[in-house]
mmCIF file with all atom_site columns, C-alpha atoms and ligand atoms in Angstrom:
data_model
loop_
_atom_site.group_PDB
_atom_site.id
_atom_site.type_symbol
_atom_site.label_atom_id
_atom_site.label_alt_id
_atom_site.label_comp_id
_atom_site.label_asym_id
_atom_site.label_entity_id
_atom_site.label_seq_id
_atom_site.pdbx_PDB_ins_code
_atom_site.Cartn_x
_atom_site.Cartn_y
_atom_site.Cartn_z
_atom_site.occupancy
_atom_site.B_iso_or_equiv
_atom_site.pdbx_formal_charge
_atom_site.auth_seq_id
_atom_site.auth_comp_id
_atom_site.auth_asym_id
_atom_site.auth_atom_id
_atom_site.pdbx_PDB_model_num
ATOM   1   C  CA  . MET A 1 1   ? 17.972  -8.427  -2.462  1.00 0.00 ? 1   MET A CA  1
ATOM   2   C  CA  . TYR A 1 2   ? 17.583  -4.797  -3.239  1.00 0.00 ? 2   TYR A CA  1
ATOM   3   C  CA  . SER A 1 3   ? 20.192  -3.919  -5.837  1.00 0.00 ? 3   SER A CA  1
ATOM   4   C  CA  . ASN A 1 4   ? 22.040  -0.638  -6.088  1.00 0.00 ? 4   ASN A CA  1
ATOM   5   C  CA  . LYS A 1 5   ? 20.163  0.052   -9.272  1.00 0.00 ? 5   LYS A CA  1
ATOM   6   C  CA  . ALA A 1 6   ? 16.796  -0.396  -7.571  1.00 0.00 ? 6   ALA A CA  1
ATOM   7   C  CA  . MET A 1 7   ? 18.058  1.766   -4.738  1.00 0.00 ? 7   MET A CA  1
ATOM   8   C  CA  . GLU A 1 8   ? 18.999  4.494   -7.202  1.00 0.00 ? 8   GLU A CA  1
ATOM   9   C  CA  . LYS A 1 9   ? 15.599  4.213   -8.865  1.00 0.00 ? 9   LYS A CA  1
ATOM   10  C  CA  . THR A 1 10  ? 13.845  4.639   -5.532  1.00 0.00 ? 10  THR A CA  1
ATOM   11  C  CA  . ARG A 1 11  ? 15.955  7.684   -4.812  1.00 0.00 ? 11  ARG A CA  1
ATOM   12  C  CA  . GLU A 1 12  ? 14.861  9.149   -8.146  1.00 0.00 ? 12  GLU A CA  1
ATOM   13  C  CA  . ILE A 1 13  ? 11.173  8.448   -7.526  1.00 0.00 ? 13  ILE A CA  1
ATOM   14  C  CA  . LEU A 1 14  ? 11.286  10.066  -4.104  1.00 0.00 ? 14  LEU A CA  1
ATOM   15  C  CA  . LYS A 1 15  ? 13.137  13.097  -5.416  1.00 0.00 ? 15  LYS A CA  1
ATOM   16  C  CA  . GLU A 1 16  ? 10.666  13.462  -8.257  1.00 0.00 ? 16  GLU A CA  1
ATOM   17  C  CA  . LYS A 1 17  ? 7.864   13.561  -5.721  1.00 0.00 ? 17  LYS A CA  1
ATOM   18  C  CA  . GLY A 1 18  ? 9.648   16.181  -3.695  1.00 0.00 ? 18  GLY A CA  1
ATOM   19  C  CA  . VAL A 1 19  ? 10.718  13.867  -0.879  1.00 0.00 ? 19  VAL A CA  1
ATOM   20  C  CA  . LYS A 1 20  ? 14.268  13.953  0.423   1.00 0.00 ? 20  LYS A CA  1
ATOM   21  C  CA  . PRO A 1 21  ? 15.477  10.362  0.010   1.00 0.00 ? 21  PRO A CA  1
ATOM   22  C  CA  . SER A 1 22  ? 16.848  9.475   3.422   1.00 0.00 ? 22  SER A CA  1
ATOM   23  C  CA  . ILE A 1 23  ? 17.871  5.889   4.054   1.00 0.00 ? 23  ILE A CA  1
ATOM   24  C  CA  . GLN A 1 24  ? 14.812  5.317   6.277   1.00 0.00 ? 24  GLN A CA  1
ATOM   25  C  CA  . ARG A 1 25  ? 12.466  6.579   3.593   1.00 0.00 ? 25  ARG A CA  1
ATOM   26  C  CA  . ILE A 1 26  ? 14.124  4.416   0.967   1.00 0.00 ? 26  ILE A CA  1
ATOM   27  C  CA  . LYS A 1 27  ? 13.753  1.343   3.182   1.00 0.00 ? 27  LYS A CA  1
ATOM   28  C  CA  . ILE A 1 28  ? 10.109  2.102   3.892   1.00 0.00 ? 28  ILE A CA  1
ATOM   29  C  CA  . PHE A 1 29  ? 9.422   2.653   0.215   1.00 0.00 ? 29  PHE A CA  1
ATOM   30  C  CA  . LYS A 1 30  ? 11.187  -0.587  -0.603  1.00 0.00 ? 30  LYS A CA  1
ATOM   31  C  CA  . CYS A 1 31  ? 9.133   -2.449  1.974   1.00 0.00 ? 31  CYS A CA  1
ATOM   32  C  CA  . LEU A 1 32  ? 5.917   -1.232  0.359   1.00 0.00 ? 32  LEU A CA  1
ATOM   33  C  CA  . MET A 1 33  ? 7.211   -1.853  -3.140  1.00 0.00 ? 33  MET A CA  1
ATOM   34  C  CA  . CYS A 1 34  ? 8.598   -5.360  -2.728  1.00 0.00 ? 34  CYS A CA  1
ATOM   35  C  CA  . ASP A 1 35  ? 5.994   -6.905  -0.531  1.00 0.00 ? 35  ASP A CA  1
ATOM   36  C  CA  . GLY A 1 36  ? 2.988   -5.483  -2.327  1.00 0.00 ? 36  GLY A CA  1
ATOM   37  C  CA  . ASP A 1 37  ? 0.610   -6.758  0.307   1.00 0.00 ? 37  ASP A CA  1
ATOM   38  C  CA  . HIS A 1 38  ? -0.833  -3.507  1.617   1.00 0.00 ? 38  HIS A CA  1
ATOM   39  C  CA  . PRO A 1 39  ? 0.843   -3.450  5.018   1.00 0.00 ? 39  PRO A CA  1
ATOM   40  C  CA  . THR A 1 40  ? -0.365  -1.422  7.984   1.00 0.00 ? 40  THR A CA  1
ATOM   41  C  CA  . ALA A 1 41  ? 2.043   1.046   9.619   1.00 0.00 ? 41  ALA A CA  1
ATOM   42  C  CA  . LYS A 1 42  ? 2.626   -1.591  12.275  1.00 0.00 ? 42  LYS A CA  1
ATOM   43  C  CA  . ASP A 1 43  ? 3.571   -4.170  9.636   1.00 0.00 ? 43  ASP A CA  1
ATOM   44  C  CA  . ILE A 1 44  ? 6.000   -1.724  8.049   1.00 0.00 ? 44  ILE A CA  1
ATOM   45  C  CA  . TYR A 1 45  ? 7.542   -1.015  11.428  1.00 0.00 ? 45  TYR A CA  1
ATOM   46  C  CA  . GLY A 1 46  ? 7.973   -4.725  12.086  1.00 0.00 ? 46  GLY A CA  1
ATOM   47  C  CA  . ARG A 1 47  ? 9.751   -5.269  8.801   1.00 0.00 ? 47  ARG A CA  1
ATOM   48  C  CA  . VAL A 1 48  ? 11.886  -2.153  8.500   1.00 0.00 ? 48  VAL A CA  1
ATOM   49  C  CA  . SER A 1 49  ? 13.000  -2.152  12.128  1.00 0.00 ? 49  SER A CA  1
ATOM   50  C  CA  . LYS A 1 50  ? 14.702  -5.483  11.466  1.00 0.00 ? 50  LYS A CA  1
ATOM   51  C  CA  . GLU A 1 51  ? 17.038  -3.626  9.117   1.00 0.00 ? 51  GLU A CA  1
ATOM   52  C  CA  . ILE A 1 52  ? 17.178  -0.374  11.040  1.00 0.00 ? 52  ILE A CA  1
ATOM   53  C  CA  . PRO A 1 53  ? 16.760  -1.232  14.732  1.00 0.00 ? 53  PRO A CA  1
ATOM   54  C  CA  . THR A 1 54  ? 16.948  2.417   15.767  1.00 0.00 ? 54  THR A CA  1
ATOM   55  C  CA  . LEU A 1 55  ? 13.880  3.290   13.756  1.00 0.00 ? 55  LEU A CA  1
ATOM   56  C  CA  . SER A 1 56  ? 10.991  4.652   15.811  1.00 0.00 ? 56  SER A CA  1
ATOM   57  C  CA  . LYS A 1 57  ? 7.282   4.106   15.259  1.00 0.00 ? 57  LYS A CA  1
ATOM   58  C  CA  . THR A 1 58  ? 6.883   7.866   14.984  1.00 0.00 ? 58  THR A CA  1
ATOM   59  C  CA  . THR A 1 59  ? 9.252   7.925   12.006  1.00 0.00 ? 59  THR A CA  1
ATOM   60  C  CA  . ILE A 1 60  ? 7.152   5.272   10.296  1.00 0.00 ? 60  ILE A CA  1
ATOM   61  C  CA  . TYR A 1 61  ? 3.928   7.163   10.913  1.00 0.00 ? 61  TYR A CA  1
ATOM   62  C  CA  . ASN A 1 62  ? 5.455   10.450  9.759   1.00 0.00 ? 62  ASN A CA  1
ATOM   63  C  CA  . THR A 1 63  ? 6.922   8.842   6.662   1.00 0.00 ? 63  THR A CA  1
ATOM   64  C  CA  . VAL A 1 64  ? 3.731   7.118   5.533   1.00 0.00 ? 64  VAL A CA  1
ATOM   65  C  CA  . LYS A 1 65  ? 1.860   10.360  6.124   1.00 0.00 ? 65  LYS A CA  1
ATOM   66  C  CA  . LEU A 1 66  ? 4.413   12.257  4.045   1.00 0.00 ? 66  LEU A CA  1
ATOM   67  C  CA  . PHE A 1 67  ? 4.264   9.617   1.298   1.00 0.00 ? 67  PHE A CA  1
ATOM   68  C  CA  . ALA A 1 68  ? 0.466   9.833   1.292   1.00 0.00 ? 68  ALA A CA  1
ATOM   69  C  CA  . ASP A 1 69  ? 0.558   13.648  1.113   1.00 0.00 ? 69  ASP A CA  1
ATOM   70  C  CA  . LYS A 1 70  ? 2.935   13.459  -1.829  1.00 0.00 ? 70  LYS A CA  1
ATOM   71  C  CA  . GLY A 1 71  ? 0.787   10.921  -3.626  1.00 0.00 ? 71  GLY A CA  1
ATOM   72  C  CA  . ILE A 1 72  ? 3.377   8.152   -3.383  1.00 0.00 ? 72  ILE A CA  1
ATOM   73  C  CA  . LEU A 1 73  ? 0.999   5.823   -1.625  1.00 0.00 ? 73  LEU A CA  1
ATOM   74  C  CA  . LYS A 1 74  ? -2.661  5.582   -0.872  1.00 0.00 ? 74  LYS A CA  1
ATOM   75  C  CA  . PRO A 1 75  ? -4.104  4.843   2.536   1.00 0.00 ? 75  PRO A CA  1
ATOM   76  C  CA  . ILE A 1 76  ? -6.935  2.351   2.294   1.00 0.00 ? 76  ILE A CA  1
ATOM   77  C  CA  . ARG A 1 77  ? -9.494  1.826   4.986   1.00 0.00 ? 77  ARG A CA  1
ATOM   78  C  CA  . ILE A 1 78  ? -11.137 -1.511  4.559   1.00 0.00 ? 78  ILE A CA  1
ATOM   79  C  CA  . ARG A 1 79  ? -12.161 -2.194  8.104   1.00 0.00 ? 79  ARG A CA  1
ATOM   80  C  CA  . GLU A 1 80  ? -12.912 0.139   10.972  1.00 0.00 ? 80  GLU A CA  1
ATOM   81  C  CA  . GLY A 1 81  ? -9.725  1.243   12.693  1.00 0.00 ? 81  GLY A CA  1
ATOM   82  C  CA  . GLU A 1 82  ? -7.418  -0.426  10.193  1.00 0.00 ? 82  GLU A CA  1
ATOM   83  C  CA  . VAL A 1 83  ? -5.440  1.623   7.700   1.00 0.00 ? 83  VAL A CA  1
ATOM   84  C  CA  . ARG A 1 84  ? -3.324  -0.149  5.133   1.00 0.00 ? 84  ARG A CA  1
ATOM   85  C  CA  . TYR A 1 85  ? -1.007  1.384   2.592   1.00 0.00 ? 85  TYR A CA  1
ATOM   86  C  CA  . ASP A 1 86  ? -0.970  0.802   -1.102  1.00 0.00 ? 86  ASP A CA  1
ATOM   87  C  CA  . ILE A 1 87  ? 1.917   1.876   -3.313  1.00 0.00 ? 87  ILE A CA  1
ATOM   88  C  CA  . LYS A 1 88  ? 0.004   1.171   -6.513  1.00 0.00 ? 88  LYS A CA  1
ATOM   89  C  CA  . ALA A 1 89  ? -1.338  4.578   -7.384  1.00 0.00 ? 89  ALA A CA  1
ATOM   90  C  CA  . ASP A 1 90  ? -3.625  3.576   -10.233 1.00 0.00 ? 90  ASP A CA  1
ATOM   91  C  CA  . LEU A 1 91  ? -7.242  2.762   -9.530  1.00 0.00 ? 91  LEU A CA  1
ATOM   92  C  CA  . HIS A 1 92  ? -7.795  -0.839  -8.702  1.00 0.00 ? 92  HIS A CA  1
ATOM   93  C  CA  . ALA A 1 93  ? -10.207 -2.905  -6.711  1.00 0.00 ? 93  ALA A CA  1
ATOM   94  C  CA  . HIS A 1 94  ? -9.301  -5.049  -3.721  1.00 0.00 ? 94  HIS A CA  1
ATOM   95  C  CA  . PHE A 1 95  ? -10.266 -8.416  -2.400  1.00 0.00 ? 95  PHE A CA  1
ATOM   96  C  CA  . ARG A 1 96  ? -10.090 -9.032  1.305   1.00 0.00 ? 96  ARG A CA  1
ATOM   97  C  CA  . CYS A 1 97  ? -9.983  -12.550 2.654   1.00 0.00 ? 97  CYS A CA  1
ATOM   98  C  CA  . ASN A 1 98  ? -12.275 -13.126 5.610   1.00 0.00 ? 98  ASN A CA  1
ATOM   99  C  CA  . LYS A 1 99  ? -10.125 -16.000 6.760   1.00 0.00 ? 99  LYS A CA  1
ATOM   100 C  CA  . CYS A 1 100 ? -6.486  -14.886 6.620   1.00 0.00 ? 100 CYS A CA  1
ATOM   101 C  CA  . GLY A 1 101 ? -7.152  -11.146 6.389   1.00 0.00 ? 101 GLY A CA  1
ATOM   102 C  CA  . ASN A 1 102 ? -4.884  -10.652 3.378   1.00 0.00 ? 102 ASN A CA  1
ATOM   103 C  CA  . LEU A 1 103 ? -5.695  -7.943  0.916   1.00 0.00 ? 103 LEU A CA  1
ATOM   104 C  CA  . PHE A 1 104 ? -5.221  -8.666  -2.767  1.00 0.00 ? 104 PHE A CA  1
ATOM   105 C  CA  . ASP A 1 105 ? -5.178  -6.377  -5.780  1.00 0.00 ? 105 ASP A CA  1
ATOM   106 C  CA  . LEU A 1 106 ? -7.754  -7.212  -8.398  1.00 0.00 ? 106 LEU A CA  1
ATOM   107 C  CA  . ASN A 1 107 ? -6.979  -6.465  -12.001 1.00 0.00 ? 107 ASN A CA  1
ATOM   108 C  CA  . GLU A 1 108 ? -10.557 -5.754  -12.939 1.00 0.00 ? 108 GLU A CA  1
ATOM   109 C  CA  . LYS A 1 109 ? -9.990  -2.121  -13.757 1.00 0.00 ? 109 LYS A CA  1
ATOM   110 C  CA  . PHE A 1 110 ? -13.336 -1.574  -15.443 1.00 0.00 ? 110 PHE A CA  1
ATOM   111 C  CA  . LEU A 1 111 ? -15.038 -1.813  -12.085 1.00 0.00 ? 111 LEU A CA  1
ATOM   112 C  CA  . ILE A 1 112 ? -13.998 1.680   -11.098 1.00 0.00 ? 112 ILE A CA  1
ATOM   113 C  CA  . LYS A 1 113 ? -15.221 4.422   -13.348 1.00 0.00 ? 113 LYS A CA  1
ATOM   114 C  CA  . GLU A 1 114 ? -13.072 7.444   -13.964 1.00 0.00 ? 114 GLU A CA  1
ATOM   115 C  CA  . LYS A 1 115 ? -15.984 9.694   -13.046 1.00 0.00 ? 115 LYS A CA  1
ATOM   116 C  CA  . GLU A 1 116 ? -15.642 12.644  -10.736 1.00 0.00 ? 116 GLU A CA  1
ATOM   117 C  CA  . GLU A 1 117 ? -19.338 12.912  -10.055 1.00 0.00 ? 117 GLU A CA  1
ATOM   118 C  CA  . ILE A 1 118 ? -22.078 10.315  -9.783  1.00 0.00 ? 118 ILE A CA  1
ATOM   119 C  CA  . ASP A 1 119 ? -25.753 11.186  -9.258  1.00 0.00 ? 119 ASP A CA  1
ATOM   120 C  CA  . GLY A 1 120 ? -24.699 14.680  -8.249  1.00 0.00 ? 120 GLY A CA  1
ATOM   121 C  CA  . HIS A 1 121 ? -22.297 13.418  -5.558  1.00 0.00 ? 121 HIS A CA  1
ATOM   122 C  CA  . LEU A 1 122 ? -18.760 14.695  -5.762  1.00 0.00 ? 122 LEU A CA  1
ATOM   123 C  CA  . ILE A 1 123 ? -16.290 11.796  -5.688  1.00 0.00 ? 123 ILE A CA  1
ATOM   124 C  CA  . GLU A 1 124 ? -13.235 12.392  -3.527  1.00 0.00 ? 124 GLU A CA  1
ATOM   125 C  CA  . GLU A 1 125 ? -12.114 8.853   -2.948  1.00 0.00 ? 125 GLU A CA  1
ATOM   126 C  CA  . LYS A 1 126 ? -12.749 5.670   -4.834  1.00 0.00 ? 126 LYS A CA  1
ATOM   127 C  CA  . CYS A 1 127 ? -12.474 2.280   -3.318  1.00 0.00 ? 127 CYS A CA  1
ATOM   128 C  CA  . VAL A 1 128 ? -13.964 -0.990  -4.326  1.00 0.00 ? 128 VAL A CA  1
ATOM   129 C  CA  . CYS A 1 129 ? -13.408 -3.949  -2.082  1.00 0.00 ? 129 CYS A CA  1
ATOM   130 C  CA  . TYR A 1 130 ? -14.723 -7.444  -2.370  1.00 0.00 ? 130 TYR A CA  1
ATOM   131 C  CA  . SER A 1 131 ? -14.398 -9.925  0.425   1.00 0.00 ? 131 SER A CA  1
ATOM   132 C  CA  . GLY A 1 132 ? -14.625 -13.651 0.726   1.00 0.00 ? 132 GLY A CA  1
ATOM   133 C  CA  . ILE A 1 133 ? -12.197 -16.553 0.883   1.00 0.00 ? 133 ILE A CA  1
ATOM   134 C  CA  . CYS A 1 134 ? -8.923  -16.067 -0.986  1.00 0.00 ? 134 CYS A CA  1
ATOM   135 C  CA  . LYS A 1 135 ? -7.434  -18.633 -3.346  1.00 0.00 ? 135 LYS A CA  1
ATOM   136 C  CA  . ASP A 1 136 ? -4.767  -19.680 -0.823  1.00 0.00 ? 136 ASP A CA  1
ATOM   137 C  CA  . CYS A 1 137 ? -7.306  -20.349 1.887   1.00 0.00 ? 137 CYS A CA  1
ATOM   138 C  CA  . ARG A 1 138 ? -9.544  -22.168 -0.574  1.00 0.00 ? 138 ARG A CA  1
ATOM   139 C  CA  . LYS A 1 139 ? -6.615  -24.458 -1.419  1.00 0.00 ? 139 LYS A CA  1
ATOM   140 C  CA  . GLU A 1 140 ? -6.121  -25.177 2.260   1.00 0.00 ? 140 GLU A CA  1
ATOM   141 C  CA  . ASP A 1 141 ? -9.759  -26.030 2.577   1.00 0.00 ? 141 ASP A CA  1
ATOM   142 C  CA  . GLY A 1 142 ? -9.421  -28.504 -0.260  1.00 0.00 ? 142 GLY A CA  1
ATOM   143 C  CA  . PHE A 1 143 ? -11.340 -26.689 -2.956  1.00 0.00 ? 143 PHE A CA  1
HETATM 144 ZN ZN1 . ZN  B 2 .   ? -7.109  -16.139 2.848   1.00 0.00 ? 201 ZN  B ZN1 1
HETATM 145 ZN ZN1 . ZN  B 2 .   ? -3.926  -2.390  -3.899  1.00 0.00 ? 202 ZN  B ZN1 1
#
């Protein structure tokens, strides 16, 4: 359940970032916030359209683009042709499971240096992603 208080908080965050907090935007934000699993735009559409059946895919795409422009979320490209969205703005590394495809946040912050330049290259985007078999899949496999 998303309480009124949480709703109000979301409204504040959006306003702070210069985004008009419409009900659609609040729901999309909430979806990213609560699930924390780096959904794709398609995933978000699937979830939010259950609550707002009139919602169009275009609205989702426009909203995630707006959120990204305002620094509310970060698009992450782990695989070719797949963009996922991350609401956690601080630098963190990811782990992608080769079996179930889930993307996990890793709390190993030291992996990403706060440098803006390395070996003379200007850093514009930082992403560190490990891949392998996630803990859930390992359990299933009897490890
Ligand atoms: Zn897995
Ligand atoms: Zn993340």
